[in-house]
């Protein structure tokens, strides 16, 4: 065994001709894993107003408000959200899901509030839109 | 010449987190060290008392950014013991797997930071590049790179699929090869050996006396590892060796961490080979927990993590107490620094893999005379008076949250 300085020179030289390890984000879109927990999205048509999400949210980031008979609106504070997606696991009606959206920086707190209106009062109950990432989200016991 | 006292921190280029080491010097030599804690107190324990167990789990996961899984698992193990909740075997193995993957990323991170503190930034760049591989694995399994949120009361939140196992199996030879390379660098690079040998000395007797834990203790030859001494999760069924080194200095701690990485790869291989079948969690989410109390110990990458939990039969905890590994290692740091040189402070402090934000809990300072506990108003009045004497009027500055 030889003891001399510069044991990593070989490594350095080998890497000088290789591609850099860094990815070219944001020029190239980031590759996200399937189960990524991004911004939480609310589907108003599915909400039954049990408010379990509000109860389980560790950071008080969800507010469900009753707007009328079986109609609920939702406000999500993205600045408080810690993106644990416990609300997604908790929701018994799958009215919440985690999107792949993570580029959420804003200049004001107000810009980080997301309001989701209640469904219109007169509308007939229609088939709710299928969430984009539903299949890949939440294989946990609550889902 | 009289002794000089230099404050290293709370804001200091060598420290990544706020903590104060008041170093008394005789020339270049350190003759006394005083540590002041509490700059990053976040009131986490109190926050947990006001939240449900489901919420507290996420709060406690954020005690530390690096050993996040350790804290959440340690807390849930205590809650499950207090409330006598049975955890499925597969969930225990999944928790162990994530814990060991976390150990890889923490030790590789430490190796890079140690290199950086020595001015050996080449080591930092390469270890951190290799660390990306385990970060990607954790993201693949849990969804995110840090704060994996893989635990749920009474089980694991997500399952390990065959595809995950295949990815881990593919990565293991790369980890082994890279770690063997770093082990060779650590054993052959003469500048590294010269810089680390004899620095931050802590003999075996001192390590026991100051109650050092984790790699800090094992680097001084103290045979102490919670995974073997008090096996939890899947560890009773797994085989591994506790890596010891008797250099008793920063070099010894480096070798212990590199050796532990190799053991961790073996453990991960055993886990993915023997992962039992079955459910991963309770059929219905558990919210209420029977009254009881428990202490749980967990060998986090940095050392032994201890959580005390008292439940009261509701969905909240009566009390939770967190003892992060760094707090246990700090008394030893004072001993390590004494007799050394000022230039060794950054690497000696970094060698325990400190996490000061994790450490800062409520600490009651016992004083021999006068008032020893101040409330917010008294503290505010003192601050206003302090700055008034220096010509600054802060009476108009509003106190937060009022």
Coordinates of C-alpha atoms in Angstrom, one line a residue, chain B residues 230-395:
Chain B
X230 CA -31.8 -3.4 21.7
X231 CA -33.0 -4.7 18.3
X232 CA -36.0 -3.0 16.9
X233 CA -38.0 -3.3 13.6
X234 CA -36.5 -6.1 11.5
X235 CA -33.1 -6.1 13.2
X236 CA -33.6 -9.2 15.4
X237 CA -33.8 -11.2 12.1
X238 CA -30.9 -9.5 10.3
X239 CA -27.2 -10.1 10.6
X240 CA -24.6 -7.5 10.6
X241 CA -21.3 -6.5 12.2
X242 CA -20.8 -3.5 14.4
X243 CA -17.8 -1.6 12.9
X244 CA -15.3 -0.5 15.5
X245 CA -12.1 1.4 15.2
X246 CA -9.5 2.2 17.9
X247 CA -7.9 5.3 16.3
X248 CA -10.0 7.3 18.8
X249 CA -9.8 10.4 16.6
X250 CA -11.5 12.0 13.6
X251 CA -9.7 9.5 11.3
X252 CA -11.2 6.6 13.3
X253 CA -14.7 8.1 13.0
X254 CA -14.2 8.4 9.2
X255 CA -13.1 4.7 8.9
X256 CA -16.1 3.7 11.0
X257 CA -18.6 5.4 8.8
X258 CA -17.1 4.0 5.6
X259 CA -17.1 0.5 7.2
X260 CA -20.7 1.0 8.3
X261 CA -21.7 1.8 4.7
X262 CA -20.4 -1.6 3.6
X263 CA -22.5 -3.3 6.4
X264 CA -25.5 -1.3 5.3
X265 CA -25.3 -2.7 1.8
X266 CA -25.3 -6.2 3.2
X267 CA -28.3 -5.4 5.4
X268 CA -30.2 -3.9 2.4
X269 CA -29.4 -7.1 0.4
X270 CA -30.8 -9.2 3.2
X271 CA -33.9 -7.1 3.5
X272 CA -34.8 -7.1 -0.2
X273 CA -34.1 -10.9 -0.4
X274 CA -36.1 -11.8 2.7
X275 CA -38.9 -9.2 2.5
X276 CA -41.9 -11.1 4.0
X277 CA -45.3 -11.1 2.3
X278 CA -48.4 -9.8 3.9
X279 CA -50.3 -6.5 4.6
X280 CA -48.3 -3.3 5.1
X281 CA -50.6 -1.5 7.4
X282 CA -53.9 -1.6 9.4
X283 CA -57.0 -2.0 7.3
X284 CA -58.4 1.2 8.8
X285 CA -56.3 4.2 9.8
X286 CA -55.6 4.2 13.5
X287 CA -56.3 7.5 15.3
X288 CA -57.0 6.8 18.9
X289 CA -54.2 5.2 21.0
X290 CA -54.7 3.6 24.4
X291 CA -53.1 5.3 27.4
X292 CA -49.6 4.4 28.2
X293 CA -46.0 5.5 28.0
X294 CA -42.9 4.2 26.3
X295 CA -39.4 5.1 25.4
X296 CA -38.0 4.0 22.1
X297 CA -34.4 3.9 20.9
X298 CA -33.3 4.0 17.3
X299 CA -29.9 3.9 15.8
X300 CA -30.0 6.9 13.5
X301 CA -27.0 7.4 11.2
X302 CA -25.6 10.0 13.6
X303 CA -26.1 8.0 16.7
X304 CA -28.8 6.9 19.1
X305 CA -32.1 8.7 18.8
X306 CA -34.4 8.5 21.8
X307 CA -38.1 9.4 22.0
X308 CA -40.3 9.3 25.1
X309 CA -44.0 9.3 24.4
X310 CA -46.9 9.4 26.9
X311 CA -50.3 8.8 25.4
X312 CA -53.6 9.5 27.2
X313 CA -56.2 7.4 25.4
X314 CA -57.2 10.2 22.9
X315 CA -55.9 10.9 19.4
X316 CA -53.2 13.2 20.9
X317 CA -50.1 12.6 22.8
X318 CA -49.8 13.9 26.4
X319 CA -46.1 14.5 26.1
X320 CA -43.3 13.7 23.6
X321 CA -39.6 14.2 24.4
X322 CA -37.0 14.0 21.7
X323 CA -33.3 13.4 22.4
X324 CA -31.4 13.8 19.2
X325 CA -28.0 12.0 18.8
X326 CA -26.1 15.3 18.6
X327 CA -27.2 16.3 22.1
X328 CA -25.6 13.1 23.5
X329 CA -22.4 13.7 21.6
X330 CA -21.9 17.4 22.5
X331 CA -20.2 16.9 25.9
X332 CA -17.7 14.7 24.1
X333 CA -17.0 17.5 21.7
X334 CA -15.8 19.8 24.5
X335 CA -13.3 17.1 25.5
X336 CA -12.2 16.5 21.9
X337 CA -11.6 20.2 21.3
X338 CA -9.6 20.8 24.5
X339 CA -5.9 20.6 23.9
X340 CA -6.3 20.9 20.1
X341 CA -5.8 23.8 17.8
X342 CA -8.2 26.5 16.7
X343 CA -7.9 25.4 13.1
X344 CA -9.2 22.0 14.1
X345 CA -12.6 23.3 15.4
X346 CA -14.6 22.9 12.2
X347 CA -13.5 19.3 11.5
X348 CA -13.8 18.2 15.1
X349 CA -17.3 19.6 15.4
X350 CA -18.2 18.2 11.9
X351 CA -16.8 14.7 12.9
X352 CA -19.8 14.0 15.2
X353 CA -22.0 14.7 12.3
X354 CA -23.8 17.4 14.2
X355 CA -27.4 18.5 13.6
X356 CA -28.0 21.5 15.9
X357 CA -31.5 22.2 14.8
X358 CA -32.4 18.6 15.8
X359 CA -30.7 19.1 19.1
X360 CA -32.4 22.3 20.3
X361 CA -35.2 21.4 22.7
X362 CA -36.4 23.3 25.6
X363 CA -33.6 23.5 28.1
X364 CA -34.0 24.9 31.6
X365 CA -30.9 26.7 32.7
X366 CA -30.3 26.1 36.4
X367 CA -28.8 29.2 38.0
X368 CA -27.6 29.5 41.5
X369 CA -29.2 32.9 42.1
X370 CA -31.9 35.1 40.7
X371 CA -34.6 34.4 38.2
X372 CA -33.8 31.4 36.0
X373 CA -36.8 31.1 33.8
X374 CA -38.0 34.0 31.7
X375 CA -41.3 34.2 29.9
X376 CA -41.7 36.0 26.5
X377 CA -42.7 39.3 28.1
X378 CA -39.7 39.4 30.4
X379 CA -37.4 38.4 27.6
X380 CA -38.9 41.2 25.4
X381 CA -38.5 43.8 28.2
X382 CA -34.9 42.7 28.7
X383 CA -34.2 43.0 24.9
X384 CA -35.8 46.5 24.8
X385 CA -33.7 47.7 27.7
X386 CA -30.6 46.1 26.2
X387 CA -30.9 48.0 23.0
X388 CA -32.1 51.2 24.6
X389 CA -28.7 51.4 26.4
X390 CA -27.1 51.2 23.0
X391 CA -29.2 54.0 21.6
X392 CA -31.8 51.9 19.7
X393 CA -35.5 52.3 20.5
X394 CA -37.3 49.1 19.8
X395 CA -40.5 49.8 21.7

